Amino acid sequence: MILLDGRIASAAVKATIQEQTALLVKNGKRRPHLAAILVGHNGASETYVASKVKNCEEVGFLSTLIRFENDIAEKTLLEKIEELNNDALIDGILVQLPLPKHIREAKVIETISPAKDVDGFHPINAGKLVQGLPSFIPATPYGIMLMLEHYNIYTKGKHAVVIGRSNIVGRPMSILLSSNLPYGNCTVTLCHSHTPNLAEICRQADIIVAALGRPGFVKADMVKPEAVVIDVGITRVDDPTAKKGFRIKGDVAFDEVASIASAITPVPGGVGLMTIAGLLKNTMQAYISSKW
Ligand code: NAP
């Protein structure tokens, strides 16, 4: 069994980006610059944003963290995004989700300039992805593709089962795996909460991508021997014995599935780190495409 180690694969991606950035600086160019907006004080969101900012610094990017309280008016947030859209020295903009209920998530996403939409959530980028046109790919599916590439996982002609159809993970993942790409060309089944016989469908999969947010959902009896298993799930599960009072759990029952899979991602230490790698790649791409 191969452990698809996000630390190793993301370090390789980051090393390349770091070299590219160092070369830019050596040639007198400015550094790529990511602006991250965080609304409120959600613990998981705080952790994700802090990690994104830290990773930007590690590869030599500039980053700006803009914080708002939970009760911020939607209008104020949209105005800030417009300001960043018009700032020639900002390459990428991300707004950490989820947002408070009084703010329309779709409106926020659509306000980000598609040219700076390094999360790849804007409908224009989503549409381009569907049509196989160059676009920003949502960071998590992008990171998974980078992981498949790093470990040279053969995908052509394989049956991939993606569990979960969200706009940020499952649906774009299903599009990428079914696209005519070096690590695509799969036949894809996209499953969701209304899919009957899910276990039976999973047992037919050569590749399973679990992105549903149900800890330990994928059990050994749902997995074909030698399948490749990608665990996207990140759920905080209460555990009084843990230092922080919780543990991070994936959507796959790792121990039992690892014994039959040919390759598997751990949680933590798998897809989460690749998501950051995808975001950094998108930010570099936004910088390269900008005329500044
Ligand atoms: P989401 O928006 O809640 O979507 C979950 C999807 O799973 C939905 O399509 C839902 O179906 C489906 N689903 C839920 N229960 C199911 C069941 N019992 N059987 C089959 N399908 C089921 O979640 P998300 O944003 O895609 O995130 C999914 C997981 O990935 C979460 O744990 C999240 O924290 C994690 N995540 C990790 C990363 C990372 O970097 N590793 C990044 C993003 C998200 P319906 O559409 O029918 O409701």
Coordinates of C-alpha atoms and ligand atoms in Angstrom, one line a residue:
M1 CA 0.0 0.0 0.0
I2 CA 1.3 3.5 -0.9
L3 CA 0.6 6.3 1.5
L4 CA -0.3 9.3 -0.6
D5 CA 1.5 11.7 1.7
G6 CA 0.3 15.3 1.4
R7 CA 3.4 16.6 3.2
I8 CA 5.7 15.1 0.6
A9 CA 3.6 16.0 -2.5
S10 CA 2.8 19.5 -1.3
A11 CA 6.5 20.2 -0.4
A12 CA 7.4 19.3 -4.0
V13 CA 4.8 21.7 -5.4
K14 CA 5.8 24.4 -3.0
A15 CA 9.6 24.0 -3.7
T16 CA 8.9 24.7 -7.4
I17 CA 6.8 27.8 -6.6
Q18 CA 9.4 29.0 -4.2
E19 CA 12.1 28.7 -6.9
Q20 CA 9.8 30.6 -9.4
T21 CA 9.3 33.4 -6.9
A22 CA 13.0 33.7 -6.1
L23 CA 13.7 34.0 -9.8
L24 CA 11.1 36.8 -10.1
V25 CA 12.6 38.7 -7.2
K26 CA 16.1 38.2 -8.6
N27 CA 14.9 39.7 -11.9
G28 CA 13.6 42.8 -10.1
K29 CA 9.9 41.8 -10.4
R30 CA 7.4 42.2 -7.6
R31 CA 6.2 39.1 -5.6
P32 CA 2.8 37.5 -6.1
H33 CA 0.3 38.8 -3.5
L34 CA -2.7 37.0 -2.0
A35 CA -5.4 38.8 -0.1
A36 CA -7.5 36.6 2.3
I37 CA -10.7 37.8 3.9
L38 CA -11.9 36.2 7.1
V39 CA -15.3 37.1 8.6
G40 CA -15.9 36.2 12.3
H41 CA -14.0 33.8 14.6
N42 CA -14.9 30.3 13.4
G43 CA -12.1 28.0 14.8
A44 CA -11.6 25.9 11.7
S45 CA -11.7 28.9 9.4
E46 CA -9.1 30.7 11.6
T47 CA -6.8 27.6 11.3
Y48 CA -7.3 27.4 7.5
V49 CA -6.6 31.0 6.9
A50 CA -3.6 31.1 9.2
S51 CA -2.2 28.1 7.3
K52 CA -2.8 29.8 3.9
V53 CA -1.0 33.0 5.0
K54 CA 1.9 31.0 6.5
N55 CA 2.3 29.0 3.3
C56 CA 2.3 32.2 1.2
E57 CA 5.2 33.4 3.3
E58 CA 7.1 30.1 3.0
V59 CA 7.1 30.3 -0.8
G60 CA 8.0 34.0 -0.8
F61 CA 4.5 35.5 -1.7
L62 CA 3.1 38.5 0.0
S63 CA -0.1 38.0 1.8
T64 CA -2.7 40.4 3.4
L65 CA -5.2 39.1 5.9
I66 CA -8.3 41.3 6.2
R67 CA -10.6 40.5 9.1
F68 CA -14.2 41.5 9.8
E69 CA -16.5 40.9 12.7
N70 CA -19.5 38.5 12.3
D71 CA -21.9 41.4 12.1
I72 CA -20.3 43.1 9.1
A73 CA -22.8 44.4 6.5
E74 CA -22.8 42.5 3.2
K75 CA -22.3 45.8 1.4
T76 CA -19.1 46.6 3.3
L77 CA -17.7 43.2 2.4
L78 CA -18.6 43.6 -1.2
E79 CA -17.0 47.1 -1.3
K80 CA -13.8 45.6 0.2
I81 CA -13.7 42.9 -2.5
E82 CA -14.2 45.6 -5.2
E83 CA -11.3 47.6 -3.8
L84 CA -9.1 44.5 -4.0
N85 CA -10.3 43.8 -7.5
N86 CA -9.1 47.2 -8.5
D87 CA -5.8 47.0 -6.7
A88 CA -3.2 46.2 -9.3
L89 CA -0.8 44.8 -6.7
I90 CA -3.2 42.1 -5.5
D91 CA -3.1 39.0 -7.6
G92 CA -5.5 36.6 -5.8
I93 CA -8.5 37.1 -3.5
L94 CA -10.0 34.5 -1.3
V95 CA -13.0 34.8 1.0
Q96 CA -12.9 32.1 3.6
L97 CA -16.2 30.2 3.8
P98 CA -18.6 29.7 5.4
L99 CA -19.9 33.2 5.9
P100 CA -22.5 34.4 8.4
K101 CA -26.1 33.7 7.4
H102 CA -27.0 37.3 6.6
I103 CA -24.3 37.4 3.8
R104 CA -25.1 35.9 0.4
E105 CA -22.2 33.5 -0.4
A106 CA -23.1 33.4 -4.1
K107 CA -23.1 37.2 -4.3
V108 CA -19.7 37.4 -2.6
I109 CA -18.2 34.8 -4.9
E110 CA -19.6 36.6 -8.0
T111 CA -18.1 39.9 -6.8
I112 CA -14.6 38.6 -6.9
S113 CA -13.0 39.3 -10.2
P114 CA -12.7 36.0 -12.2
A115 CA -9.1 37.0 -12.9
K116 CA -8.3 37.0 -9.2
D117 CA -10.6 34.1 -8.2
V118 CA -7.8 31.8 -6.9
D119 CA -10.3 29.6 -5.1
G120 CA -11.9 28.9 -8.5
F121 CA -15.5 29.3 -7.2
H122 CA -16.7 32.1 -9.6
P123 CA -19.3 30.8 -12.1
I124 CA -17.1 32.0 -14.9
N125 CA -14.3 29.8 -13.8
A126 CA -16.6 26.9 -13.0
G127 CA -18.1 27.2 -16.6
K128 CA -14.7 27.3 -18.2
L129 CA -13.7 24.2 -16.2
V130 CA -16.7 22.3 -17.5
Q131 CA -15.8 23.3 -21.1
G132 CA -12.1 22.3 -20.7
L133 CA -10.9 25.9 -21.0
P134 CA -8.1 27.4 -19.0
S135 CA -9.5 28.5 -15.6
F136 CA -8.8 28.6 -11.9
I137 CA -9.6 25.1 -10.6
P138 CA -11.0 24.9 -7.1
A139 CA -8.1 24.4 -4.8
T140 CA -9.1 21.1 -3.3
P141 CA -9.8 19.2 -6.5
Y142 CA -6.7 20.8 -8.0
G143 CA -4.6 19.6 -5.1
I144 CA -6.0 16.1 -5.6
M145 CA -5.0 16.2 -9.3
L146 CA -1.5 17.3 -8.2
M147 CA -1.4 14.5 -5.7
L148 CA -2.3 11.9 -8.4
E149 CA 0.4 13.4 -10.6
H150 CA 3.0 13.4 -7.8
Y151 CA 2.5 9.7 -7.2
N152 CA 1.9 8.9 -10.9
I153 CA -1.5 7.2 -10.2
Y154 CA -2.7 5.7 -13.4
T155 CA -6.3 7.0 -14.1
K156 CA -7.0 6.5 -17.8
G157 CA -10.0 4.2 -18.3
K158 CA -10.5 3.7 -14.6
H159 CA -13.9 3.9 -12.8
A160 CA -13.8 6.7 -10.3
V161 CA -16.6 7.2 -7.8
V162 CA -16.8 10.6 -6.2
I163 CA -19.0 10.9 -3.1
G164 CA -20.3 14.4 -2.6
R165 CA -21.4 16.9 -5.3
S166 CA -20.5 20.3 -3.7
N167 CA -19.4 23.1 -6.0
I168 CA -16.1 23.3 -4.2
V169 CA -15.1 19.7 -4.1
G170 CA -17.2 16.8 -5.5
R171 CA -18.6 18.3 -8.7
P172 CA -15.4 19.9 -10.0
M173 CA -13.5 16.7 -8.9
S174 CA -15.9 14.6 -11.1
I175 CA -15.3 17.0 -14.0
L176 CA -11.5 16.9 -13.7
L177 CA -11.4 13.1 -13.4
S178 CA -13.6 12.7 -16.5
S179 CA -11.7 15.3 -18.5
N180 CA -9.2 14.5 -21.2
L181 CA -6.2 15.3 -18.9
P182 CA -3.0 13.4 -18.1
Y183 CA -4.5 12.3 -14.7
G184 CA -8.1 12.2 -16.0
N185 CA -9.9 10.1 -18.6
C186 CA -11.8 8.2 -15.9
T187 CA -15.4 7.0 -16.2
V188 CA -16.9 8.9 -13.3
T189 CA -19.9 8.1 -11.1
L190 CA -20.9 11.1 -8.9
C191 CA -22.8 10.1 -5.8
H192 CA -24.8 12.2 -3.3
S193 CA -27.2 11.8 -0.4
H194 CA -30.0 10.5 -2.8
T195 CA -27.8 7.8 -4.4
P196 CA -29.2 4.3 -3.7
N197 CA -26.8 1.4 -3.3
L198 CA -23.9 3.6 -2.6
A199 CA -21.8 0.8 -1.1
E200 CA -22.4 -1.4 -4.1
I201 CA -21.3 1.5 -6.4
C202 CA -18.2 2.1 -4.3
R203 CA -17.2 -1.6 -4.6
Q204 CA -17.0 -1.2 -8.4
A205 CA -14.6 1.8 -8.1
D206 CA -10.9 1.7 -9.0
I207 CA -10.7 5.2 -7.5
I208 CA -12.8 6.5 -4.6
V209 CA -12.9 10.2 -3.7
A210 CA -14.8 10.6 -0.4
A211 CA -16.0 14.2 0.1
L212 CA -19.1 14.1 2.1
G213 CA -18.2 15.2 5.6
R214 CA -19.3 12.0 7.4
P215 CA -16.4 10.7 9.6
G216 CA -15.4 7.1 8.9
F217 CA -18.2 6.7 6.3
V218 CA -16.2 4.6 3.8
K219 CA -15.6 1.2 5.4
A220 CA -13.5 -1.7 4.1
D221 CA -16.5 -3.6 2.8
M222 CA -17.3 -0.7 0.5
V223 CA -13.8 -0.8 -1.2
K224 CA -12.6 -3.1 -3.9
P225 CA -9.2 -4.6 -3.2
E226 CA -6.3 -2.5 -4.7
A227 CA -8.5 0.6 -5.1
V228 CA -7.0 4.1 -4.7
V229 CA -8.8 6.0 -1.9
I230 CA -8.7 9.8 -1.6
D231 CA -10.1 11.1 1.6
V232 CA -11.2 14.7 1.5
G233 CA -13.2 14.8 4.7
I234 CA -12.2 17.0 7.6
T235 CA -14.5 16.9 10.6
R236 CA -13.7 17.9 14.1
V237 CA -14.9 15.1 16.4
D238 CA -15.0 15.8 20.1
D239 CA -12.4 13.9 22.1
P240 CA -11.7 14.9 25.7
T241 CA -8.4 13.0 25.6
A242 CA -7.0 15.2 22.8
K243 CA -5.1 18.3 23.7
K244 CA -7.5 20.6 21.8
G245 CA -10.6 18.7 22.9
F246 CA -11.2 17.3 19.4
R247 CA -9.6 15.2 16.7
I248 CA -9.7 15.7 12.9
K249 CA -11.4 12.8 11.2
G250 CA -11.6 11.9 7.5
D251 CA -14.5 10.4 5.6
V252 CA -12.7 7.0 5.4
A253 CA -12.2 4.5 8.1
F254 CA -8.4 4.7 7.5
D255 CA -7.1 1.6 9.4
E256 CA -9.4 -0.9 7.9
V257 CA -9.4 0.6 4.3
A258 CA -5.6 1.0 4.3
S259 CA -5.2 -2.8 4.6
I260 CA -7.0 -3.4 1.2
A261 CA -6.3 -0.2 -0.8
S262 CA -3.4 0.1 -3.2
A263 CA -3.0 3.8 -2.2
I264 CA -4.7 6.0 0.3
T265 CA -4.5 9.5 1.7
P266 CA -4.3 10.1 5.5
V267 CA -6.3 12.6 7.4
P268 CA -4.7 14.8 8.5
G269 CA -1.6 15.0 6.3
G270 CA -3.3 14.3 2.9
V271 CA -5.7 16.3 0.8
G272 CA -5.7 19.3 3.2
L273 CA -2.1 20.1 2.5
M274 CA -2.6 19.6 -1.3
T275 CA -5.5 22.2 -1.1
I276 CA -2.9 24.8 -0.1
A277 CA -0.6 23.7 -2.9
G278 CA -3.5 24.2 -5.4
L279 CA -4.2 27.6 -4.0
L280 CA -0.5 28.7 -4.3
K281 CA -0.4 27.4 -7.9
N282 CA -3.5 29.4 -8.7
T283 CA -2.1 32.5 -7.1
M284 CA 1.1 32.2 -9.2
Q285 CA -1.0 31.7 -12.3
A286 CA -3.0 34.8 -11.5
Y287 CA 0.2 36.7 -11.1
I288 CA 1.6 35.5 -14.4
S289 CA -1.7 36.4 -16.2
S290 CA -1.8 39.9 -14.6
K291 CA -0.2 42.7 -16.7
W292 CA 1.5 44.2 -13.6
Ligands
NAP1 P1 -20.9 19.8 1.5 O1 -21.0 21.1 0.8 O2 -21.6 19.6 2.8 O3 -21.3 18.6 0.6 C1 -21.4 17.3 1.0 C2 -21.8 16.4 -0.1 O4 -21.9 15.1 0.4 C3 -23.2 16.8 -0.6 O5 -23.3 16.7 -2.0 C4 -24.1 15.7 0.0 O6 -25.2 15.3 -0.8 C5 -23.1 14.5 0.1 N1 -23.5 13.6 1.2 C6 -23.7 13.9 2.5 N2 -24.1 12.8 3.2 C7 -24.0 11.8 2.3 C8 -24.3 10.4 2.4 N3 -24.6 9.8 3.6 N4 -24.2 9.6 1.3 C9 -23.8 10.2 0.1 N5 -23.6 11.5 -0.1 C10 -23.7 12.3 1.0 O7 -19.4 19.5 1.8 P2 -18.0 19.9 1.1 O8 -17.8 21.4 1.3 O9 -18.0 19.3 -0.3 O10 -16.9 19.1 2.0 C11 -17.0 17.7 2.2 C12 -16.0 17.3 3.2 O11 -14.7 17.7 2.7 C13 -16.1 18.1 4.6 O12 -15.7 17.2 5.6 C14 -15.2 19.2 4.5 O13 -14.7 19.7 5.7 C15 -14.1 18.6 3.7 N6 -13.2 19.5 2.9 C16 -11.9 19.3 3.0 C17 -11.1 20.1 2.3 C18 -9.6 19.8 2.3 O14 -8.8 20.7 2.0 N7 -9.2 18.6 2.7 C19 -11.5 21.2 1.5 C20 -12.9 21.4 1.5 C21 -13.8 20.5 2.2 P3 -26.4 16.3 -1.2 O15 -25.9 17.2 -2.2 O16 -27.5 15.4 -1.7 O17 -26.8 17.0 0.1

